[in-house]
Short mmCIF file of C-alpha atoms in Angstrom, two decimals:
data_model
loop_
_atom_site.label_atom_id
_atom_site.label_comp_id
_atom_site.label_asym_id
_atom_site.label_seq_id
_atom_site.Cartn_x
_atom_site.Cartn_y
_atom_site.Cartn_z
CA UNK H 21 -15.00 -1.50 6.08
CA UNK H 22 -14.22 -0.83 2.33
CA UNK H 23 -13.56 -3.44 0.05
CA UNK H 24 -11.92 -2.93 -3.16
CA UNK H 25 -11.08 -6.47 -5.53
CA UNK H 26 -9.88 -6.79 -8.48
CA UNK H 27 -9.72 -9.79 -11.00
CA UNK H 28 -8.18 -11.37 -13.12
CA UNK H 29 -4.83 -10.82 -10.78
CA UNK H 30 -2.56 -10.99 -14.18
CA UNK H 31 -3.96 -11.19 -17.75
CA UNK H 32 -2.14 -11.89 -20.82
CA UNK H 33 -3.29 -11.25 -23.99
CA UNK H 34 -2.23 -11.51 -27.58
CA UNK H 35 -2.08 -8.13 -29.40
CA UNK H 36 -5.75 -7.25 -30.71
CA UNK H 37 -7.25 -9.62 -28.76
CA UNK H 38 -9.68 -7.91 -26.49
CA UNK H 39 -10.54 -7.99 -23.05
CA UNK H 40 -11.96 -6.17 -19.37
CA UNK H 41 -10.79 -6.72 -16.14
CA UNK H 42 -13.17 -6.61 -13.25
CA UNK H 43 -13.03 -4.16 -10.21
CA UNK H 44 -15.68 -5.08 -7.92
CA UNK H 45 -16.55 -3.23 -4.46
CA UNK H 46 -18.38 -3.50 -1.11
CA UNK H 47 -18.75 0.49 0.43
CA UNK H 48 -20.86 2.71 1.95
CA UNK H 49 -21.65 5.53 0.17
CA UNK H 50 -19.41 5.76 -3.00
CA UNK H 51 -18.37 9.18 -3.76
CA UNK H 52 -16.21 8.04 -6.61
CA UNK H 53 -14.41 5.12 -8.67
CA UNK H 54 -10.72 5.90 -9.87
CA UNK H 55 -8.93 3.54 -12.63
CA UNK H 56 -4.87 3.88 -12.67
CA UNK H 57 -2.24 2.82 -14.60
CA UNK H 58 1.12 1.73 -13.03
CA UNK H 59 4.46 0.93 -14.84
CA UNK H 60 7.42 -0.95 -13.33
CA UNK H 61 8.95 1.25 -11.12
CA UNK H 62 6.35 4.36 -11.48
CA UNK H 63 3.41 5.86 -9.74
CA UNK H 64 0.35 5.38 -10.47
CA UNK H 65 -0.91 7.56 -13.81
CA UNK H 66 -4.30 8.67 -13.68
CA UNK H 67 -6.87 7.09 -16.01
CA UNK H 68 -10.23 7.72 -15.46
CA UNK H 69 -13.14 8.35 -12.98
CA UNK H 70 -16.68 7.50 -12.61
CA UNK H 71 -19.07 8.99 -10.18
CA UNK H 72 -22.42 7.38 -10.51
CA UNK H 73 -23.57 4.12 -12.10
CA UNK H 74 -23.97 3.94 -15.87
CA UNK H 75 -21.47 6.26 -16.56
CA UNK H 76 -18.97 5.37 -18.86
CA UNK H 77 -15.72 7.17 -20.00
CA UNK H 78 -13.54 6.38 -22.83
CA UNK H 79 -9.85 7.22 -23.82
CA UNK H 80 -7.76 5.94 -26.59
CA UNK H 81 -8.64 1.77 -26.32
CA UNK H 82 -9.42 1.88 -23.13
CA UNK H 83 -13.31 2.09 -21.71
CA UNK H 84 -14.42 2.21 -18.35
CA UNK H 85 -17.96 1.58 -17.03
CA UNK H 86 -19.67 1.89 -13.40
CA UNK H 87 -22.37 -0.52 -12.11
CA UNK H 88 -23.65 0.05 -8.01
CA UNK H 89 -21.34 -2.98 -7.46
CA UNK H 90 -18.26 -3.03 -9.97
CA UNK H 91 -16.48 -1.58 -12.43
CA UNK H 92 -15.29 -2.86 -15.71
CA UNK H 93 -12.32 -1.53 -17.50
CA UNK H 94 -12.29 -2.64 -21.17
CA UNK H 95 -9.25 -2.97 -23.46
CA UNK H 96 -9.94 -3.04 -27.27
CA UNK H 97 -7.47 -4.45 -29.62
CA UNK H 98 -4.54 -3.98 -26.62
CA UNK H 99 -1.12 -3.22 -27.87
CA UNK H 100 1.73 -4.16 -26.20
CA UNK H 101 2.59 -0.32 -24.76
CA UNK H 102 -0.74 -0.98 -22.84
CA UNK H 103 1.12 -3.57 -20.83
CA UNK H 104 1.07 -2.64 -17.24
CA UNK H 105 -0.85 -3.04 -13.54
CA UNK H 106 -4.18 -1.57 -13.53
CA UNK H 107 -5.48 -0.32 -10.34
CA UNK H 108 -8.92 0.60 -9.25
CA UNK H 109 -9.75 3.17 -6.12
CA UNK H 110 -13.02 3.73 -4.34
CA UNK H 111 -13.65 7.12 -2.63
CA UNK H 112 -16.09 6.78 -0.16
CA UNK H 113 -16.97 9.09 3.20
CA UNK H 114 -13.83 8.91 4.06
CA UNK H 115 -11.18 11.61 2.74
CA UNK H 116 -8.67 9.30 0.94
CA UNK H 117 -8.66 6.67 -1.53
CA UNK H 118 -9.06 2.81 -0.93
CA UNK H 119 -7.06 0.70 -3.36
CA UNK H 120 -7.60 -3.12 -5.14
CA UNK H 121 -4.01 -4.63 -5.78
CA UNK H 122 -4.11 -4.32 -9.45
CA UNK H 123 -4.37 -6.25 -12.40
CA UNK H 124 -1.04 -6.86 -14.32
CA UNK H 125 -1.57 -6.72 -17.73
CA UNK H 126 0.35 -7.90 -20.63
CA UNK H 127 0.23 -7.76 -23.95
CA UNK H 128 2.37 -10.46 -26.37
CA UNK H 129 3.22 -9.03 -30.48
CA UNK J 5 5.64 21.77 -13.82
CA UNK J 6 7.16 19.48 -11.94
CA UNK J 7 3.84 18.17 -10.55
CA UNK J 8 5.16 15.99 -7.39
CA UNK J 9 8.46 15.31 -6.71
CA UNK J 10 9.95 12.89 -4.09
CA UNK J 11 12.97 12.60 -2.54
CA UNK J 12 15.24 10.64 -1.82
CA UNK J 13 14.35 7.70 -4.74
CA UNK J 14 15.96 5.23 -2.89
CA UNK J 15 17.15 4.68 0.60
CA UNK J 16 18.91 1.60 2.64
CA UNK J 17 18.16 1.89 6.40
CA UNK J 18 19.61 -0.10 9.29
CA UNK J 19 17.14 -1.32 12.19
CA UNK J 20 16.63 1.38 14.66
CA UNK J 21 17.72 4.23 12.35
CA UNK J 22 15.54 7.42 11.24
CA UNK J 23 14.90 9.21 8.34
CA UNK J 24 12.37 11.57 6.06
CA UNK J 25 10.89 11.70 3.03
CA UNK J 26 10.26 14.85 1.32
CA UNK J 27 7.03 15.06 -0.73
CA UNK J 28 6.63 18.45 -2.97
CA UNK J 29 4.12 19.76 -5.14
CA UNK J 30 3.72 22.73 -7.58
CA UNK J 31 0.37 22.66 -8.33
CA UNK J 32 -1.01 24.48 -5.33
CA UNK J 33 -3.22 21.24 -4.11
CA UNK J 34 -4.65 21.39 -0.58
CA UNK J 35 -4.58 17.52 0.20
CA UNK J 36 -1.47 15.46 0.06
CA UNK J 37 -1.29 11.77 1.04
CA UNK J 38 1.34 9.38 1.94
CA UNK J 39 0.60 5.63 0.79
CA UNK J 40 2.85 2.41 0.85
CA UNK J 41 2.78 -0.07 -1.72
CA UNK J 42 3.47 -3.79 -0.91
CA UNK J 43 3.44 -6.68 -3.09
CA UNK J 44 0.13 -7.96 -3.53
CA UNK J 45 -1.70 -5.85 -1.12
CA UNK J 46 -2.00 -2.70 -2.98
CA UNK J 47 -1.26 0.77 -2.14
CA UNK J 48 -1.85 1.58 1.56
CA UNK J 49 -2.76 4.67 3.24
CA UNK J 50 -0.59 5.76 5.72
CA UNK J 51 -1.80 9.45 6.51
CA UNK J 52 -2.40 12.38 4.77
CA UNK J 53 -3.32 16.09 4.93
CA UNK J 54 -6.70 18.25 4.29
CA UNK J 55 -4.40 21.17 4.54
CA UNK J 56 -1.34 23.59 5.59
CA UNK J 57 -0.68 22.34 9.35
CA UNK J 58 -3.16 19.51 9.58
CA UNK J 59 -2.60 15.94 9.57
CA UNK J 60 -4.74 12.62 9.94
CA UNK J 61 -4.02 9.02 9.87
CA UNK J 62 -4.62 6.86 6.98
CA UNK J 63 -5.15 2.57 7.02
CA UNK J 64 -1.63 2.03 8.61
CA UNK J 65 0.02 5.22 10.38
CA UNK J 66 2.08 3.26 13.08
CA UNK J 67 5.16 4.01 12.73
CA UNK J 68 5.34 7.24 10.82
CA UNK J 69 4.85 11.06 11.06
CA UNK J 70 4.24 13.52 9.06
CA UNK J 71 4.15 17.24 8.92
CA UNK J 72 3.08 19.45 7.30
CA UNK J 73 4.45 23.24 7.69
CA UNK J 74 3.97 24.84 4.24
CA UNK J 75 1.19 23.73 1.96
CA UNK J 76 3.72 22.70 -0.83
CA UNK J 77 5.78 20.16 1.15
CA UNK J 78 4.39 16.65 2.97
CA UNK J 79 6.94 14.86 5.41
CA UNK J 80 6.94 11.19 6.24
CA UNK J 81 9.36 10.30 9.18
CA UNK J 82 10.78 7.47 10.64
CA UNK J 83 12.05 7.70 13.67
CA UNK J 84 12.75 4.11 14.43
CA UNK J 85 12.78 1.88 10.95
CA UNK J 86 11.94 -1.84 10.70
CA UNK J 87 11.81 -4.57 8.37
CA UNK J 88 8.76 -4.29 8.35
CA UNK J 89 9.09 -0.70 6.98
CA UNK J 90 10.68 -2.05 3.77
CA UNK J 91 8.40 -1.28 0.81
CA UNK J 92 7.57 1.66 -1.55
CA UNK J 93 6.15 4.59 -0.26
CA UNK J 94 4.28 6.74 -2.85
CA UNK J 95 3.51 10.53 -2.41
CA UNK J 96 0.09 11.96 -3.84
CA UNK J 97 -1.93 15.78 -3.75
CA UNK J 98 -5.27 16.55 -5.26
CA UNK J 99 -7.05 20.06 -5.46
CA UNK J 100 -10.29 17.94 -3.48
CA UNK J 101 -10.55 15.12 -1.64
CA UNK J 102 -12.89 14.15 -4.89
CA UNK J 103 -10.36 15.36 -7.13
CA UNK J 104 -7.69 13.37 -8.92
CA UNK J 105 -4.76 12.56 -6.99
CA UNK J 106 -1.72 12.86 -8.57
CA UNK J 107 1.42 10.57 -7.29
CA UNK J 108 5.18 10.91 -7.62
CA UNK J 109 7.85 8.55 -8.83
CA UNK J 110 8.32 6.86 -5.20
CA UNK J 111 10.90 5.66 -2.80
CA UNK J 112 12.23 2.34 -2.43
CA UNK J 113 12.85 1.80 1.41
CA UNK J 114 14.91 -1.14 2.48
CA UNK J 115 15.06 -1.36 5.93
CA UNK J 116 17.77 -3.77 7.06
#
């Protein structure tokens, strides 16, 4: 069975003070890793995804990276706008996507 | 574009009682999904679609239906609500089944 965790379960941070939260997963065959955004009250907004390991992707101050066991999603000098839950999906054989249950993430002036 | 669209955005249900939810998309994606989202567990599959007029179950289909009849539109139906049904239940559709998925706003289910 697929196992998707992610940690820390909340973070909070000052503004500018950097950080990564930690996806880590136990699956056979990984097709794909998917990173989300969620705000209070919204779907999920599409981040990034990774296919194979050592791939990285970047976007604004946000950087994702992909090991054969985890996945680390790295915030650089966070703002409070970037406070929100971060989720992390693994697609694997099967057709659909298993999720952790987030990181909340927030960000103090 | 709308991208996907959900409806209703909130519903209170009595034990016993049915109901749908209407998922629509414009982009012309071949796989929808249905997913629930609980506190602290994540977001759930419940089942989804590879396709006009095919379905297949997801992590936790008891409980629900779904149809699918035109390639734009993905029911979920209730046709006996519980508490346990109470949560947020999140639409999705992606071109592939490696594709990005792309969700809609949700419905908040209370089910009384």
């Amino acid at each position: 069975e697929d196992q998707v965790t992610q940690s820390p379960e909340a973070l909070r941070l000052q503004e500018g003070e950097s950080s990564s939260l930690n996806c880590s997963y136990t699956v056979s065959g990984l097709r794909g890793l998917f990173w989300y955004r969620q705000d209070p009250g919204k779907g999920p907004e599409f981040l990034f995804t990774l296919y194979s390991a050592g791939e990285e992707k970047e976007k604004e101050r946000l950087k994702a990276t992909l090991t054969k066991k985890e996945s680390f999603l790295h915030i650089t000098a966070p703002k409070p706008e970037d406070s929100a839950t971060y989720l992390c999906a693994v697609l694997t054989g099967r057709r659909a996507l298993t999720f952790g249950s987030g990181t909340r993430l927030q960000v103090q002036p | 574009n709308a991208g996907v669209t959900q409806t209703p955005k909130f519903r209170v249900l009595k034990t016993g009682q049915s109901m749908t939810l209407l998922c629509a998309q414009d982009m012309n994606h071949e796989y929808m999904y249905w997913y629930r989202q609980d506190p602290g567990m994540g977001l759930r599959l419940i089942h989804y679609s590879v396709g006009e007029g095919t379905t297949a179950k997801g992590e936790v289909p008891d409980g629900y239906n779904v149809s699918r009849l035109k390639k734009q539109n993905f029911l979920l139906g209730l046709e006996s609500a519980a508490p346990s049904q109470t949560s947020v239940y999140f639409c999705a559709s992606s071109y592939r089944d490696d594709d990005t998925q792309y969700f809609g706003p949700g419905t908040r289910l209370t089910v009384l």
